Amino acid sequence: MSRMQVSSMRRSAVLLALLHFCAVNPARSLNFSYTPFRDHINDKDFLFENSRIYLNAVQVTPDVSNEASIMNQAGRFLYKKRFKLWGKGKASFNSTFVLKIDPKTNPSGEGLAFILTESPTLPENSEGEWLGIVNATSNGSAKAKIVAVEFDTRKSYAEDVDDNHVGLDINSVYSIQQVPLFSYGVNLSSGTNYTVRIEYANQNITVFVSQTNETGEGMENAPVLSYTVNLSAYLSQEVYVGFSASTGNKTQLNCIRSWEFNSSHIDEDSNLLWVWIMVPVVVLLLVTGVSCYFFWTRRGEKEDVLPRIQDEIQTTSMAPTKFKLKELQRATGRFNPKNELGKGGFGTVYKGLLGDKEIAVKRVSKNSRQGKQEFIAEVTTIGSLRHKNLVKLIGWCYESHELLIVYEFMPNGSLDRFVYRDESLGTEMGKPTLSWERRRSIIFGVAQALDYLHNGCEKRVLHRDIKASNIMLDSAFIARLGDFGLARTIQQSNLTHHSTNEIAGTPGYMAPETFLTGRATVETDVYAFGVLMLEVVCGRRPGNQNEQNNYNNSIVYWLWDLYSRGRILEAVDSRMDGDIDEDDMACVLMLGLSCCHPNPHERPSMRTVLMVLTREDDPPALPQERPAFVWPAMPPSFKDDTDSNVAEGQMTPLTDLSGR
Ligand SMILES: *[C@@H]1O[C@H](CO)[C@@H](O)[C@H](O)[C@H]1NC(C)=O
Ligand SMILES: *[C@@H]1O[C@H](CO)[C@@H](O)[C@H](O)[C@H]1NC(C)=O
Ligand SMILES: *[C@@H]1O[C@H](CO)[C@@H](O)[C@H](O)[C@H]1NC(C)=O
Ligand SMILES: *[C@@H]1O[C@H](CO)[C@@H](O)[C@H](O)[C@H]1NC(C)=O
Ligand SMILES: *[C@@H]1O[C@H](CO)[C@@H](O)[C@H](O)[C@H]1NC(C)=O
Ligand SMILES: *[C@@H]1O[C@H](CO)[C@@H](O)[C@H](O)[C@H]1NC(C)=O
Ligand SMILES: *[C@@H]1O[C@H](CO)[C@@H](O)[C@H](O)[C@H]1NC(C)=O
Ligand SMILES: *[C@@H]1O[C@H](CO)[C@@H](O)[C@H](O)[C@H]1NC(C)=O
Ligand SMILES: *[C@@H]1O[C@H](CO)[C@@H](O)[C@H](O)[C@H]1NC(C)=O
Ligand SMILES: *[C@@H]1O[C@H](CO)[C@@H](O)[C@H](O)[C@H]1NC(C)=O
Ligand SMILES: *[C@@H]1O[C@H](CO)[C@@H](O)[C@H](O)[C@H]1NC(C)=O
């Protein structure tokens, strides 16, 4: 089939989908049941923010043994589809779940909540007393559009009755009704399984709580809390449903073991009026659709990028905003060179001001076809991803041949400005370097982002260009992985002698097998991440930037050499001040080396990397001498059972970025 045929089939499909969408009433309800949750298998059904499914339960806040990384955390876990909460029909839903709160400190903190919300994103700074529901800005504001049933395990405010209560929260952490639970024989933070049932019908929300018995069911019980409220007055018609939780300087693990949810089918009244309105609308759409169809077909290949972008973006529920060119011109002072933040083969990044919000606008240079492909990939891929360690894509614009992508602004720029000690960038000389604690948290942040891309989101995403200049730092020096897709273009056009178009990435970060297979895999991302870890600890560039195959001349070789001589700590950047933990540094360096193993099968998965970083696991064993690069690579002699799920996905050429 030719490309033309494929793309016209695509258009017909889109047209059909559009008509289908208009003709069918958009009422939606949800019925689902996870008893219990299953690791990896259920991941695709949910949106995770600082949460994950692990040990057959949702860990709404991180579940790791490193005490520091479970403090001051907020997490959110939502079913990925919104449902129609109200309409002309009567709103009702039932939600039954088993929660288990494991105290980690005495007393424990802070709590967990069942939430209905318009926005899938966790508010910034909503950890601690805010329960991941709102933050100091949105507390009490009608704009928050969130309703929560909180299971509060800490008395954080004077208003809280005690440290063991259930409460109903509307757009606020302040409960309009709260009921202490001790008198019901419930001690939330005792590590007991409790079955909670929340029913909403006839504008009456009712909460039942009881201990879960051996068969996994709750006891028949009188309701604990019952309140009359018209949720339609506070929430939009379509809402996400799920959980949020938080910890503060007192901590606990917040788990949901199982969850069943049913909502009623909300129908619009199907009266004659509806028919009279809808029939002409459908006819009109049909006519417009058909003429658009012919219009697009006529316009042919060259101009098809805009409709394609719009089609693809419209199908994702969390579509990034489409901006007008005018707005972005105004925001950046008509792309004033004074506002330039950076430049590359792909185009230029400008700082801008949208209202009082700082943004970064990437303006893709007009001359490359590649640019458009990558543009679609970037907007559709990261546009639908949400993670605290990913740079947030705010929106996009395609007008008058301008391709623009809008990100949140990162005040501290990219990581490469901070780590290298042989710095040629004169202006950075006086900059304080990063402490060990910061460097470690940057490594951990990038690992979390990459684990999310590989294992945590609906479609596996390969970043393909992990490197220091693609790691951005926010105002608190939290690492945010950025530059999906387009960065590849920079490097490709900068290469003087690339032999195949398939090879993507940056010399120095590319796994040795890439030069033979030309393919990006989960393992090549892990390799690049390994190089990044080594750079961050050593403060050195990854290797000879000019050679394509510089495997022999790299930070990896240099470090193997030190390691085999038992002198690995000599590699550590001497400029770090503050607390230095040599064991920890050695552990991180060894983990970096194992990620850079020449045999892709021997590299750990990002899940394993995270477990090592949180000290739940030891770093993978390293041979005493640097292993040779042998191709084809030998498969590992045994499979780690606990990791079998990840192992299955290894070595598969997943290039799941759409638009390619
Ligand atoms: C609720 O949803 C579950 C899962 O789809 C289903 O098995 C159950 O029958 C539903 N309950 C009701 C009352 O519809
Ligand atoms: C609250 O969250 C919003 C959205 O995440 C953010 O813009 C705002 O700065 C946050 N407020 C505080 C006080 O952190
Ligand atoms: C949150 O907002 C409510 C109003 O909805 C207010 O009563 C309460 O004091 C606020 N809490 C904090 C900690 O600001
Ligand atoms: C609730 O459980 C925690 C943890 O087991 C315990 O420390 C606390 O004393 C219990 N509270 C009551 C009132 O029993
Ligand atoms: C809670 O439930 C899980 C599985 O449903 C079970 O393995 C565990 O033993 C229960 N815990 C307690 C304290 O009953
Ligand atoms: C709300 O529903 C619960 C249980 O279905 C019931 O016990 C309670 O009386 C109802 N409250 C109102 C105000 O209707
Ligand atoms: C568990 O509770 C359910 C519902 O109350 C009940 O039907 C079942 O018999 C109980 N099972 C046990 C072992 O207690
Ligand atoms: C509930 O609130 C919505 C939105 O404010 C309103 O349209 C609806 O009439 C209310 N329902 C009742 C029964 O008051
Ligand atoms: C712990 O957090 C509470 C508020 O959540 C705060 O009042 C207290 O000062 C904090 N303690 C420490 C040691 O940070
Ligand atoms: C919720 O459960 C009640 C019984 O407890 C049932 O009558 C009602 O139909 C259920 N609602 C939905 C939407 O499944
Ligand atoms: C979910 O179950 C409710 C009854 O509890 C039913 O009215 C609705 O149509 C079901 N929705 C789907 C999508 O199955």
PDB file of N, CA and C in Angstrom, residues 375-456:
ATOM      1  N   PHE A 375       7.707  16.879  15.810  1.00  0.00           N
ATOM      2  CA  PHE A 375       6.747  17.757  16.465  1.00  0.00           C
ATOM      3  C   PHE A 375       5.497  16.961  16.859  1.00  0.00           C
ATOM      4  N   ILE A 376       4.985  16.197  15.905  1.00  0.00           N
ATOM      5  CA  ILE A 376       3.800  15.384  16.197  1.00  0.00           C
ATOM      6  C   ILE A 376       4.120  14.396  17.308  1.00  0.00           C
ATOM      7  N   ALA A 377       5.296  13.759  17.164  1.00  0.00           N
ATOM      8  CA  ALA A 377       5.688  12.776  18.178  1.00  0.00           C
ATOM      9  C   ALA A 377       5.713  13.421  19.550  1.00  0.00           C
ATOM     10  N   GLU A 378       6.300  14.592  19.607  1.00  0.00           N
ATOM     11  CA  GLU A 378       6.470  15.228  20.903  1.00  0.00           C
ATOM     12  C   GLU A 378       5.135  15.648  21.514  1.00  0.00           C
ATOM     13  N   VAL A 379       4.318  16.301  20.720  1.00  0.00           N
ATOM     14  CA  VAL A 379       3.059  16.802  21.278  1.00  0.00           C
ATOM     15  C   VAL A 379       2.148  15.643  21.682  1.00  0.00           C
ATOM     16  N   THR A 380       2.072  14.604  20.829  1.00  0.00           N
ATOM     17  CA  THR A 380       1.143  13.528  21.157  1.00  0.00           C
ATOM     18  C   THR A 380       1.696  12.632  22.252  1.00  0.00           C
ATOM     19  N   THR A 381       3.012  12.491  22.309  1.00  0.00           N
ATOM     20  CA  THR A 381       3.553  11.590  23.317  1.00  0.00           C
ATOM     21  C   THR A 381       3.636  12.243  24.683  1.00  0.00           C
ATOM     22  N   ILE A 382       4.468  13.275  24.817  1.00  0.00           N
ATOM     23  CA  ILE A 382       4.548  13.824  26.169  1.00  0.00           C
ATOM     24  C   ILE A 382       3.318  14.599  26.542  1.00  0.00           C
ATOM     25  N   GLY A 383       2.589  15.066  25.532  1.00  0.00           N
ATOM     26  CA  GLY A 383       1.357  15.790  25.832  1.00  0.00           C
ATOM     27  C   GLY A 383       0.458  14.970  26.733  1.00  0.00           C
ATOM     28  N   SER A 384       0.525  13.647  26.616  1.00  0.00           N
ATOM     29  CA  SER A 384      -0.392  12.832  27.403  1.00  0.00           C
ATOM     30  C   SER A 384       0.283  12.210  28.611  1.00  0.00           C
ATOM     31  N   LEU A 385       1.552  12.564  28.860  1.00  0.00           N
ATOM     32  CA  LEU A 385       2.229  11.987  30.019  1.00  0.00           C
ATOM     33  C   LEU A 385       2.252  12.981  31.163  1.00  0.00           C
ATOM     34  N   ARG A 386       2.127  12.458  32.354  1.00  0.00           N
ATOM     35  CA  ARG A 386       2.197  13.331  33.529  1.00  0.00           C
ATOM     36  C   ARG A 386       3.095  12.670  34.547  1.00  0.00           C
ATOM     37  N   HIS A 387       4.147  13.329  34.904  1.00  0.00           N
ATOM     38  CA  HIS A 387       5.008  12.792  35.955  1.00  0.00           C
ATOM     39  C   HIS A 387       5.789  13.944  36.523  1.00  0.00           C
ATOM     40  N   LYS A 388       6.055  13.911  37.815  1.00  0.00           N
ATOM     41  CA  LYS A 388       6.698  15.057  38.423  1.00  0.00           C
ATOM     42  C   LYS A 388       8.132  15.231  37.945  1.00  0.00           C
ATOM     43  N   ASN A 389       8.721  14.204  37.340  1.00  0.00           N
ATOM     44  CA  ASN A 389      10.072  14.343  36.829  1.00  0.00           C
ATOM     45  C   ASN A 389      10.122  14.476  35.311  1.00  0.00           C
ATOM     46  N   LEU A 390       9.011  14.842  34.712  1.00  0.00           N
ATOM     47  CA  LEU A 390       9.019  15.149  33.279  1.00  0.00           C
ATOM     48  C   LEU A 390       8.697  16.625  33.108  1.00  0.00           C
ATOM     49  N   VAL A 391       9.384  17.264  32.173  1.00  0.00           N
ATOM     50  CA  VAL A 391       9.050  18.654  31.883  1.00  0.00           C
ATOM     51  C   VAL A 391       7.625  18.685  31.345  1.00  0.00           C
ATOM     52  N   LYS A 392       6.832  19.577  31.882  1.00  0.00           N
ATOM     53  CA  LYS A 392       5.427  19.602  31.510  1.00  0.00           C
ATOM     54  C   LYS A 392       5.229  20.352  30.192  1.00  0.00           C
ATOM     55  N   LEU A 393       4.507  19.718  29.284  1.00  0.00           N
ATOM     56  CA  LEU A 393       4.182  20.382  28.028  1.00  0.00           C
ATOM     57  C   LEU A 393       2.863  21.111  28.239  1.00  0.00           C
ATOM     58  N   ILE A 394       2.874  22.403  28.012  1.00  0.00           N
ATOM     59  CA  ILE A 394       1.666  23.178  28.277  1.00  0.00           C
ATOM     60  C   ILE A 394       0.803  23.259  27.028  1.00  0.00           C
ATOM     61  N   GLY A 395       1.432  23.400  25.875  1.00  0.00           N
ATOM     62  CA  GLY A 395       0.618  23.515  24.679  1.00  0.00           C
ATOM     63  C   GLY A 395       1.452  23.562  23.417  1.00  0.00           C
ATOM     64  N   TRP A 396       0.756  23.846  22.330  1.00  0.00           N
ATOM     65  CA  TRP A 396       1.429  23.838  21.034  1.00  0.00           C
ATOM     66  C   TRP A 396       0.729  24.793  20.096  1.00  0.00           C
ATOM     67  N   CYS A 397       1.372  25.029  18.981  1.00  0.00           N
ATOM     68  CA  CYS A 397       0.781  25.922  17.987  1.00  0.00           C
ATOM     69  C   CYS A 397       1.334  25.558  16.632  1.00  0.00           C
ATOM     70  N   TYR A 398       0.446  25.478  15.646  1.00  0.00           N
ATOM     71  CA  TYR A 398       0.924  25.329  14.268  1.00  0.00           C
ATOM     72  C   TYR A 398       0.126  26.288  13.423  1.00  0.00           C
ATOM     73  N   GLU A 399       0.790  27.329  13.018  1.00  0.00           N
ATOM     74  CA  GLU A 399       0.110  28.362  12.233  1.00  0.00           C
ATOM     75  C   GLU A 399       1.137  28.983  11.311  1.00  0.00           C
ATOM     76  N   SER A 400       0.733  29.370  10.140  1.00  0.00           N
ATOM     77  CA  SER A 400       1.635  29.995   9.164  1.00  0.00           C
ATOM     78  C   SER A 400       2.988  29.297   9.139  1.00  0.00           C
ATOM     79  N   HIS A 401       2.966  27.997   9.065  1.00  0.00           N
ATOM     80  CA  HIS A 401       4.188  27.197   8.986  1.00  0.00           C
ATOM     81  C   HIS A 401       5.087  27.310  10.204  1.00  0.00           C
ATOM     82  N   GLU A 402       4.589  27.882  11.270  1.00  0.00           N
ATOM     83  CA  GLU A 402       5.380  27.925  12.506  1.00  0.00           C
ATOM     84  C   GLU A 402       4.990  26.734  13.378  1.00  0.00           C
ATOM     85  N   LEU A 403       5.972  25.954  13.800  1.00  0.00           N
ATOM     86  CA  LEU A 403       5.721  24.859  14.741  1.00  0.00           C
ATOM     87  C   LEU A 403       6.271  25.294  16.088  1.00  0.00           C
ATOM     88  N   LEU A 404       5.388  25.396  17.072  1.00  0.00           N
ATOM     89  CA  LEU A 404       5.833  25.899  18.374  1.00  0.00           C
ATOM     90  C   LEU A 404       5.361  24.960  19.482  1.00  0.00           C
ATOM     91  N   ILE A 405       6.230  24.724  20.442  1.00  0.00           N
ATOM     92  CA  ILE A 405       5.838  23.916  21.592  1.00  0.00           C
ATOM     93  C   ILE A 405       6.076  24.731  22.857  1.00  0.00           C
ATOM     94  N   VAL A 406       5.081  24.719  23.741  1.00  0.00           N
ATOM     95  CA  VAL A 406       5.178  25.530  24.954  1.00  0.00           C
ATOM     96  C   VAL A 406       5.369  24.617  26.169  1.00  0.00           C
ATOM     97  N   TYR A 407       6.429  24.880  26.925  1.00  0.00           N
ATOM     98  CA  TYR A 407       6.703  24.112  28.139  1.00  0.00           C
ATOM     99  C   TYR A 407       6.643  25.027  29.341  1.00  0.00           C
ATOM    100  N   GLU A 408       6.603  24.402  30.515  1.00  0.00           N
ATOM    101  CA  GLU A 408       6.789  25.229  31.698  1.00  0.00           C
ATOM    102  C   GLU A 408       8.252  25.661  31.729  1.00  0.00           C
ATOM    103  N   PHE A 409       8.489  26.813  32.337  1.00  0.00           N
ATOM    104  CA  PHE A 409       9.830  27.380  32.359  1.00  0.00           C
ATOM    105  C   PHE A 409      10.629  26.777  33.505  1.00  0.00           C
ATOM    106  N   MET A 410      11.871  26.421  33.219  1.00  0.00           N
ATOM    107  CA  MET A 410      12.728  25.805  34.248  1.00  0.00           C
ATOM    108  C   MET A 410      13.812  26.810  34.631  1.00  0.00           C
ATOM    109  N   PRO A 411      13.658  27.432  35.802  1.00  0.00           N
ATOM    110  CA  PRO A 411      14.552  28.545  36.158  1.00  0.00           C
ATOM    111  C   PRO A 411      16.022  28.150  36.204  1.00  0.00           C
ATOM    112  N   ASN A 412      16.342  26.907  36.495  1.00  0.00           N
ATOM    113  CA  ASN A 412      17.757  26.573  36.618  1.00  0.00           C
ATOM    114  C   ASN A 412      18.374  25.981  35.365  1.00  0.00           C
ATOM    115  N   GLY A 413      17.625  25.984  34.266  1.00  0.00           N
ATOM    116  CA  GLY A 413      18.213  25.520  33.018  1.00  0.00           C
ATOM    117  C   GLY A 413      18.529  24.041  33.040  1.00  0.00           C
ATOM    118  N   SER A 414      19.520  23.655  32.261  1.00  0.00           N
ATOM    119  CA  SER A 414      19.777  22.220  32.127  1.00  0.00           C
ATOM    120  C   SER A 414      20.954  21.777  32.987  1.00  0.00           C
ATOM    121  N   LEU A 415      20.970  20.489  33.261  1.00  0.00           N
ATOM    122  CA  LEU A 415      21.948  19.890  34.168  1.00  0.00           C
ATOM    123  C   LEU A 415      23.385  20.079  33.695  1.00  0.00           C
ATOM    124  N   ASP A 416      23.609  20.087  32.370  1.00  0.00           N
ATOM    125  CA  ASP A 416      24.987  20.182  31.887  1.00  0.00           C
ATOM    126  C   ASP A 416      25.663  21.475  32.316  1.00  0.00           C
ATOM    127  N   ARG A 417      24.873  22.478  32.660  1.00  0.00           N
ATOM    128  CA  ARG A 417      25.482  23.742  33.114  1.00  0.00           C
ATOM    129  C   ARG A 417      26.111  23.591  34.489  1.00  0.00           C
ATOM    130  N   PHE A 418      25.756  22.549  35.196  1.00  0.00           N
ATOM    131  CA  PHE A 418      26.231  22.430  36.573  1.00  0.00           C
ATOM    132  C   PHE A 418      27.274  21.350  36.799  1.00  0.00           C
ATOM    133  N   VAL A 419      27.245  20.289  35.971  1.00  0.00           N
ATOM    134  CA  VAL A 419      28.054  19.146  36.394  1.00  0.00           C
ATOM    135  C   VAL A 419      29.501  19.115  35.949  1.00  0.00           C
ATOM    136  N   TYR A 420      29.807  19.659  34.759  1.00  0.00           N
ATOM    137  CA  TYR A 420      31.155  19.400  34.257  1.00  0.00           C
ATOM    138  C   TYR A 420      32.202  20.268  34.929  1.00  0.00           C
ATOM    139  N   ARG A 421      33.347  19.654  35.254  1.00  0.00           N
ATOM    140  CA  ARG A 421      34.359  20.456  35.935  1.00  0.00           C
ATOM    141  C   ARG A 421      35.345  21.083  34.943  1.00  0.00           C
ATOM    142  N   ASP A 422      35.512  20.443  33.763  1.00  0.00           N
ATOM    143  CA  ASP A 422      36.417  21.014  32.755  1.00  0.00           C
ATOM    144  C   ASP A 422      35.644  22.041  31.943  1.00  0.00           C
ATOM    145  N   GLU A 423      35.041  23.002  32.630  1.00  0.00           N
ATOM    146  CA  GLU A 423      34.037  23.816  31.963  1.00  0.00           C
ATOM    147  C   GLU A 423      34.623  24.850  31.023  1.00  0.00           C
ATOM    148  N   SER A 424      34.144  24.827  29.788  1.00  0.00           N
ATOM    149  CA  SER A 424      34.591  25.835  28.848  1.00  0.00           C
ATOM    150  C   SER A 424      33.638  27.035  28.851  1.00  0.00           C
ATOM    151  N   LEU A 425      32.445  26.841  29.401  1.00  0.00           N
ATOM    152  CA  LEU A 425      31.489  27.946  29.473  1.00  0.00           C
ATOM    153  C   LEU A 425      31.946  28.908  30.555  1.00  0.00           C
ATOM    154  N   GLY A 426      32.673  29.921  30.145  1.00  0.00           N
ATOM    155  CA  GLY A 426      33.310  30.814  31.101  1.00  0.00           C
ATOM    156  C   GLY A 426      32.361  31.390  32.129  1.00  0.00           C
ATOM    157  N   THR A 427      31.160  31.734  31.700  1.00  0.00           N
ATOM    158  CA  THR A 427      30.235  32.398  32.604  1.00  0.00           C
ATOM    159  C   THR A 427      29.802  31.513  33.761  1.00  0.00           C
ATOM    160  N   GLU A 428      29.951  30.204  33.611  1.00  0.00           N
ATOM    161  CA  GLU A 428      29.473  29.311  34.658  1.00  0.00           C
ATOM    162  C   GLU A 428      30.532  29.093  35.738  1.00  0.00           C
ATOM    163  N   MET A 429      31.705  29.665  35.537  1.00  0.00           N
ATOM    164  CA  MET A 429      32.804  29.373  36.456  1.00  0.00           C
ATOM    165  C   MET A 429      32.465  29.610  37.915  1.00  0.00           C
ATOM    166  N   GLY A 430      31.847  30.738  38.157  1.00  0.00           N
ATOM    167  CA  GLY A 430      31.610  31.097  39.551  1.00  0.00           C
ATOM    168  C   GLY A 430      30.439  30.363  40.185  1.00  0.00           C
ATOM    169  N   LYS A 431      29.760  29.518  39.406  1.00  0.00           N
ATOM    170  CA  LYS A 431      28.564  28.854  39.908  1.00  0.00           C
ATOM    171  C   LYS A 431      28.881  27.834  40.981  1.00  0.00           C
ATOM    172  N   PRO A 432      28.089  27.800  42.047  1.00  0.00           N
ATOM    173  CA  PRO A 432      28.333  26.753  43.028  1.00  0.00           C
ATOM    174  C   PRO A 432      28.006  25.407  42.392  1.00  0.00           C
ATOM    175  N   THR A 433      28.765  24.379  42.755  1.00  0.00           N
ATOM    176  CA  THR A 433      28.454  23.078  42.173  1.00  0.00           C
ATOM    177  C   THR A 433      27.390  22.412  43.036  1.00  0.00           C
ATOM    178  N   LEU A 434      26.924  21.282  42.559  1.00  0.00           N
ATOM    179  CA  LEU A 434      25.836  20.611  43.253  1.00  0.00           C
ATOM    180  C   LEU A 434      26.372  19.714  44.362  1.00  0.00           C
ATOM    181  N   SER A 435      25.661  19.702  45.478  1.00  0.00           N
ATOM    182  CA  SER A 435      26.058  18.829  46.589  1.00  0.00           C
ATOM    183  C   SER A 435      25.722  17.384  46.237  1.00  0.00           C
ATOM    184  N   TRP A 436      26.272  16.458  47.002  1.00  0.00           N
ATOM    185  CA  TRP A 436      25.995  15.041  46.755  1.00  0.00           C
ATOM    186  C   TRP A 436      24.511  14.750  46.884  1.00  0.00           C
ATOM    187  N   GLU A 437      23.909  15.328  47.890  1.00  0.00           N
ATOM    188  CA  GLU A 437      22.482  15.072  48.102  1.00  0.00           C
ATOM    189  C   GLU A 437      21.665  15.493  46.872  1.00  0.00           C
ATOM    190  N   ARG A 438      22.019  16.662  46.320  1.00  0.00           N
ATOM    191  CA  ARG A 438      21.315  17.145  45.133  1.00  0.00           C
ATOM    192  C   ARG A 438      21.569  16.249  43.936  1.00  0.00           C
ATOM    193  N   ARG A 439      22.842  15.878  43.771  1.00  0.00           N
ATOM    194  CA  ARG A 439      23.167  15.032  42.619  1.00  0.00           C
ATOM    195  C   ARG A 439      22.408  13.722  42.710  1.00  0.00           C
ATOM    196  N   ARG A 440      22.340  13.159  43.929  1.00  0.00           N
ATOM    197  CA  ARG A 440      21.675  11.890  44.086  1.00  0.00           C
ATOM    198  C   ARG A 440      20.179  12.044  43.800  1.00  0.00           C
ATOM    199  N   SER A 441      19.635  13.157  44.267  1.00  0.00           N
ATOM    200  CA  SER A 441      18.195  13.291  44.052  1.00  0.00           C
ATOM    201  C   SER A 441      17.894  13.548  42.571  1.00  0.00           C
ATOM    202  N   ILE A 442      18.852  14.149  41.868  1.00  0.00           N
ATOM    203  CA  ILE A 442      18.674  14.334  40.421  1.00  0.00           C
ATOM    204  C   ILE A 442      18.680  12.968  39.728  1.00  0.00           C
ATOM    205  N   ILE A 443      19.651  12.127  40.114  1.00  0.00           N
ATOM    206  CA  ILE A 443      19.727  10.781  39.525  1.00  0.00           C
ATOM    207  C   ILE A 443      18.432  10.021  39.813  1.00  0.00           C
ATOM    208  N   PHE A 444      17.960  10.117  41.046  1.00  0.00           N
ATOM    209  CA  PHE A 444      16.753   9.397  41.433  1.00  0.00           C
ATOM    210  C   PHE A 444      15.540   9.910  40.639  1.00  0.00           C
ATOM    211  N   GLY A 445      15.492  11.214  40.470  1.00  0.00           N
ATOM    212  CA  GLY A 445      14.376  11.811  39.722  1.00  0.00           C
ATOM    213  C   GLY A 445      14.348  11.331  38.280  1.00  0.00           C
ATOM    214  N   VAL A 446      15.526  11.327  37.635  1.00  0.00           N
ATOM    215  CA  VAL A 446      15.567  10.890  36.236  1.00  0.00           C
ATOM    216  C   VAL A 446      15.197   9.407  36.163  1.00  0.00           C
ATOM    217  N   ALA A 447      15.671   8.622  37.152  1.00  0.00           N
ATOM    218  CA  ALA A 447      15.342   7.191  37.155  1.00  0.00           C
ATOM    219  C   ALA A 447      13.835   6.994  37.271  1.00  0.00           C
ATOM    220  N   GLN A 448      13.207   7.803  38.100  1.00  0.00           N
ATOM    221  CA  GLN A 448      11.749   7.667  38.245  1.00  0.00           C
ATOM    222  C   GLN A 448      11.035   8.011  36.944  1.00  0.00           C
ATOM    223  N   ALA A 449      11.519   9.071  36.290  1.00  0.00           N
ATOM    224  CA  ALA A 449      10.888   9.474  35.031  1.00  0.00           C
ATOM    225  C   ALA A 449      11.040   8.370  33.990  1.00  0.00           C
ATOM    226  N   LEU A 450      12.238   7.787  33.933  1.00  0.00           N
ATOM    227  CA  LEU A 450      12.496   6.779  32.907  1.00  0.00           C
ATOM    228  C   LEU A 450      11.738   5.490  33.212  1.00  0.00           C
ATOM    229  N   ASP A 451      11.622   5.165  34.484  1.00  0.00           N
ATOM    230  CA  ASP A 451      10.832   3.984  34.852  1.00  0.00           C
ATOM    231  C   ASP A 451       9.379   4.213  34.466  1.00  0.00           C
ATOM    232  N   TYR A 452       8.941   5.444  34.655  1.00  0.00           N
ATOM    233  CA  TYR A 452       7.561   5.777  34.261  1.00  0.00           C
ATOM    234  C   TYR A 452       7.388   5.602  32.750  1.00  0.00           C
ATOM    235  N   LEU A 453       8.343   6.097  31.976  1.00  0.00           N
ATOM    236  CA  LEU A 453       8.230   5.972  30.513  1.00  0.00           C
ATOM    237  C   LEU A 453       8.268   4.502  30.085  1.00  0.00           C
ATOM    238  N   HIS A 454       9.140   3.730  30.733  1.00  0.00           N
ATOM    239  CA  HIS A 454       9.305   2.330  30.320  1.00  0.00           C
ATOM    240  C   HIS A 454       8.190   1.431  30.847  1.00  0.00           C
ATOM    241  N   ASN A 455       7.792   1.656  32.081  1.00  0.00           N
ATOM    242  CA  ASN A 455       6.894   0.689  32.712  1.00  0.00           C
ATOM    243  C   ASN A 455       5.602   1.279  33.239  1.00  0.00           C
ATOM    244  N   GLY A 456       5.536   2.583  33.341  1.00  0.00           N
ATOM    245  CA  GLY A 456       4.421   3.140  34.109  1.00  0.00           C
ATOM    246  C   GLY A 456       3.321   3.756  33.277  1.00  0.00           C
TER     247      GLY A 456
END
